[in-house]
Amino acid sequence: QVQLVESGGGFVHSGGSLKLSCVASGSFFRINDIGWYRQVPGKQRELVAIITKVDSINYADSVKGRFTISRDNASNTVYLQMNSLKAEDTAVYYCKVEVVTRVFETNDFWGQGTQVTVSS
């Protein structure tokens, strides 16, 4: 099993910044992809940013140039630095990891979500 603990959400005014963190723990062999998604009520969860197992990085077009994703493999942590926040960035942000288990299966795990609210 894998546990994901997210932190760093909160309230900020438009133009402000927040930094999200997500720490993965538990029993697994390796983390492949690790990234952030977000969801607002009534809409589907959408990809914000992801780092693949080969360190390829992809961003949603809506956050390019404002958000930066990074990972620390030693601590199994992924970060999302969010700058120049806009009201439309308001959402619950979820961390997701794809892990290779100790029996070499690939599974996805999600964090509990952290609320980001940006006032206009």
PDB file of C-alpha atoms in Angstrom:
ATOM      1  CA  GLN A   1       0.000   0.000   0.000  1.00  0.00           C
ATOM      2  CA  VAL A   2       1.060   3.561  -0.679  1.00  0.00           C
ATOM      3  CA  GLN A   3       0.126   6.625   1.325  1.00  0.00           C
ATOM      4  CA  LEU A   4       0.237  10.141  -0.114  1.00  0.00           C
ATOM      5  CA  VAL A   5       0.206  13.166   2.169  1.00  0.00           C
ATOM      6  CA  GLU A   6      -0.396  16.518   0.532  1.00  0.00           C
ATOM      7  CA  SER A   7       0.172  19.938   2.046  1.00  0.00           C
ATOM      8  CA  GLY A   8       0.484  23.567   1.064  1.00  0.00           C
ATOM      9  CA  GLY A   9      -3.012  24.441  -0.079  1.00  0.00           C
ATOM     10  CA  GLY A  10      -4.847  27.477   1.178  1.00  0.00           C
ATOM     11  CA  PHE A  11      -6.283  30.873   0.329  1.00  0.00           C
ATOM     12  CA  VAL A  12      -4.422  33.452  -1.722  1.00  0.00           C
ATOM     13  CA  HIS A  13      -5.269  36.603  -3.631  1.00  0.00           C
ATOM     14  CA  SER A  14      -5.021  36.742  -7.400  1.00  0.00           C
ATOM     15  CA  GLY A  15      -1.404  37.098  -8.475  1.00  0.00           C
ATOM     16  CA  GLY A  16      -0.131  35.340  -5.384  1.00  0.00           C
ATOM     17  CA  SER A  17       1.806  32.114  -4.987  1.00  0.00           C
ATOM     18  CA  LEU A  18       1.462  28.793  -3.237  1.00  0.00           C
ATOM     19  CA  LYS A  19       3.640  25.697  -3.117  1.00  0.00           C
ATOM     20  CA  LEU A  20       2.096  22.250  -2.818  1.00  0.00           C
ATOM     21  CA  SER A  21       3.962  19.211  -1.540  1.00  0.00           C
ATOM     22  CA  CYS A  22       3.125  15.528  -1.694  1.00  0.00           C
ATOM     23  CA  VAL A  23       5.089  12.837   0.105  1.00  0.00           C
ATOM     24  CA  ALA A  24       4.685   9.189  -0.838  1.00  0.00           C
ATOM     25  CA  SER A  25       5.342   6.446   1.680  1.00  0.00           C
ATOM     26  CA  GLY A  26       4.708   2.744   1.997  1.00  0.00           C
ATOM     27  CA  SER A  27       5.893  -0.435   0.417  1.00  0.00           C
ATOM     28  CA  PHE A  28       6.822  -0.157  -3.221  1.00  0.00           C
ATOM     29  CA  PHE A  29       9.750  -0.824  -5.495  1.00  0.00           C
ATOM     30  CA  ARG A  30       9.813   2.385  -7.503  1.00  0.00           C
ATOM     31  CA  ILE A  31       7.746   5.444  -8.381  1.00  0.00           C
ATOM     32  CA  ASN A  32       7.200   5.912 -12.100  1.00  0.00           C
ATOM     33  CA  ASP A  33       5.050   8.911 -12.971  1.00  0.00           C
ATOM     34  CA  ILE A  34       4.178  11.466 -10.311  1.00  0.00           C
ATOM     35  CA  GLY A  35       2.008  14.491 -10.775  1.00  0.00           C
ATOM     36  CA  TRP A  36      -0.768  16.872  -9.844  1.00  0.00           C
ATOM     37  CA  TYR A  37      -4.385  16.992 -10.947  1.00  0.00           C
ATOM     38  CA  ARG A  38      -7.195  19.324  -9.977  1.00  0.00           C
ATOM     39  CA  GLN A  39     -10.953  19.228  -9.852  1.00  0.00           C
ATOM     40  CA  VAL A  40     -13.741  21.722  -9.408  1.00  0.00           C
ATOM     41  CA  PRO A  41     -17.319  20.744  -8.552  1.00  0.00           C
ATOM     42  CA  GLY A  42     -19.245  19.538 -11.562  1.00  0.00           C
ATOM     43  CA  LYS A  43     -16.179  19.075 -13.739  1.00  0.00           C
ATOM     44  CA  GLN A  44     -13.836  16.195 -14.483  1.00  0.00           C
ATOM     45  CA  ARG A  45     -10.498  15.944 -12.782  1.00  0.00           C
ATOM     46  CA  GLU A  46      -7.819  17.370 -15.048  1.00  0.00           C
ATOM     47  CA  LEU A  47      -4.079  17.037 -15.322  1.00  0.00           C
ATOM     48  CA  VAL A  48      -2.106  20.035 -14.095  1.00  0.00           C
ATOM     49  CA  ALA A  49       1.476  18.802 -14.336  1.00  0.00           C
ATOM     50  CA  ILE A  50       3.307  15.490 -14.379  1.00  0.00           C
ATOM     51  CA  ILE A  51       6.865  14.163 -14.270  1.00  0.00           C
ATOM     52  CA  THR A  52       7.293  10.798 -15.933  1.00  0.00           C
ATOM     53  CA  LYS A  53       9.700   8.051 -14.936  1.00  0.00           C
ATOM     54  CA  VAL A  54      12.134   9.308 -17.562  1.00  0.00           C
ATOM     55  CA  ASP A  55      11.863  12.843 -16.134  1.00  0.00           C
ATOM     56  CA  SER A  56       9.777  14.168 -18.984  1.00  0.00           C
ATOM     57  CA  ILE A  57       7.563  17.031 -17.778  1.00  0.00           C
ATOM     58  CA  ASN A  58       4.168  17.974 -19.122  1.00  0.00           C
ATOM     59  CA  TYR A  59       1.933  20.871 -18.128  1.00  0.00           C
ATOM     60  CA  ALA A  60      -1.636  21.779 -18.888  1.00  0.00           C
ATOM     61  CA  ASP A  61      -1.693  24.693 -21.314  1.00  0.00           C
ATOM     62  CA  SER A  62      -3.552  26.785 -18.747  1.00  0.00           C
ATOM     63  CA  VAL A  63      -0.654  26.683 -16.271  1.00  0.00           C
ATOM     64  CA  LYS A  64       2.390  26.801 -18.549  1.00  0.00           C
ATOM     65  CA  GLY A  65       4.766  29.560 -17.547  1.00  0.00           C
ATOM     66  CA  ARG A  66       3.135  29.945 -14.119  1.00  0.00           C
ATOM     67  CA  PHE A  67       3.449  26.537 -12.443  1.00  0.00           C
ATOM     68  CA  THR A  68       6.572  24.460 -11.929  1.00  0.00           C
ATOM     69  CA  ILE A  69       6.610  20.797 -10.954  1.00  0.00           C
ATOM     70  CA  SER A  70       9.634  19.138  -9.400  1.00  0.00           C
ATOM     71  CA  ARG A  71      10.436  15.911  -7.606  1.00  0.00           C
ATOM     72  CA  ASP A  72      12.888  14.726  -4.993  1.00  0.00           C
ATOM     73  CA  ASN A  73      13.443  11.033  -5.554  1.00  0.00           C
ATOM     74  CA  ALA A  74      15.373  10.603  -2.309  1.00  0.00           C
ATOM     75  CA  SER A  75      12.342  11.598  -0.247  1.00  0.00           C
ATOM     76  CA  ASN A  76       9.626  10.462  -2.696  1.00  0.00           C
ATOM     77  CA  THR A  77       8.258  13.985  -2.762  1.00  0.00           C
ATOM     78  CA  VAL A  78       6.714  16.005  -5.570  1.00  0.00           C
ATOM     79  CA  TYR A  79       6.238  19.748  -5.447  1.00  0.00           C
ATOM     80  CA  LEU A  80       4.084  22.172  -7.393  1.00  0.00           C
ATOM     81  CA  GLN A  81       5.151  25.800  -7.273  1.00  0.00           C
ATOM     82  CA  MET A  82       2.215  27.922  -8.359  1.00  0.00           C
ATOM     83  CA  ASN A  83       2.853  31.548  -9.247  1.00  0.00           C
ATOM     84  CA  SER A  84       0.645  34.281 -10.708  1.00  0.00           C
ATOM     85  CA  LEU A  85      -2.400  32.454  -9.462  1.00  0.00           C
ATOM     86  CA  LYS A  86      -5.758  33.239 -11.001  1.00  0.00           C
ATOM     87  CA  ALA A  87      -9.303  32.777  -9.765  1.00  0.00           C
ATOM     88  CA  GLU A  88      -9.736  29.985 -12.300  1.00  0.00           C
ATOM     89  CA  ASP A  89      -6.987  28.012 -10.552  1.00  0.00           C
ATOM     90  CA  THR A  90      -9.345  27.518  -7.620  1.00  0.00           C
ATOM     91  CA  ALA A  91      -9.845  23.771  -7.194  1.00  0.00           C
ATOM     92  CA  VAL A  92      -9.024  20.769  -5.088  1.00  0.00           C
ATOM     93  CA  TYR A  93      -5.539  19.630  -6.067  1.00  0.00           C
ATOM     94  CA  TYR A  94      -4.684  15.935  -5.973  1.00  0.00           C
ATOM     95  CA  CYS A  95      -1.348  14.211  -6.058  1.00  0.00           C
ATOM     96  CA  LYS A  96      -1.157  10.992  -8.054  1.00  0.00           C
ATOM     97  CA  VAL A  97       1.631   8.448  -8.314  1.00  0.00           C
ATOM     98  CA  GLU A  98       2.144   5.402 -10.448  1.00  0.00           C
ATOM     99  CA  VAL A  99       4.242   2.910  -8.524  1.00  0.00           C
ATOM    100  CA  VAL A 100       5.863  -0.395  -9.272  1.00  0.00           C
ATOM    101  CA  THR A 101       5.088  -2.688  -6.377  1.00  0.00           C
ATOM    102  CA  ARG A 102       7.423  -5.215  -4.836  1.00  0.00           C
ATOM    103  CA  VAL A 103       5.785  -7.911  -6.964  1.00  0.00           C
ATOM    104  CA  PHE A 104       6.374  -5.751 -10.031  1.00  0.00           C
ATOM    105  CA  GLU A 105       2.814  -4.716 -10.640  1.00  0.00           C
ATOM    106  CA  THR A 106       1.979  -1.152 -11.631  1.00  0.00           C
ATOM    107  CA  ASN A 107      -0.670   0.647  -9.583  1.00  0.00           C
ATOM    108  CA  ASP A 108      -1.979   4.206  -9.279  1.00  0.00           C
ATOM    109  CA  PHE A 109      -2.571   5.932  -5.957  1.00  0.00           C
ATOM    110  CA  TRP A 110      -4.207   9.254  -5.188  1.00  0.00           C
ATOM    111  CA  GLY A 111      -3.793  11.703  -2.341  1.00  0.00           C
ATOM    112  CA  GLN A 112      -6.713  13.027  -0.322  1.00  0.00           C
ATOM    113  CA  GLY A 113      -6.657  16.415  -2.021  1.00  0.00           C
ATOM    114  CA  THR A 114      -5.826  19.904  -0.844  1.00  0.00           C
ATOM    115  CA  GLN A 115      -7.996  22.956  -1.458  1.00  0.00           C
ATOM    116  CA  VAL A 116      -6.560  25.940  -3.304  1.00  0.00           C
ATOM    117  CA  THR A 117      -8.720  29.053  -3.330  1.00  0.00           C
ATOM    118  CA  VAL A 118      -7.733  32.162  -5.292  1.00  0.00           C
ATOM    119  CA  SER A 119      -9.764  35.304  -4.812  1.00  0.00           C
ATOM    120  CA  SER A 120     -10.182  37.650  -7.746  1.00  0.00           C
TER     121      SER A 120
END
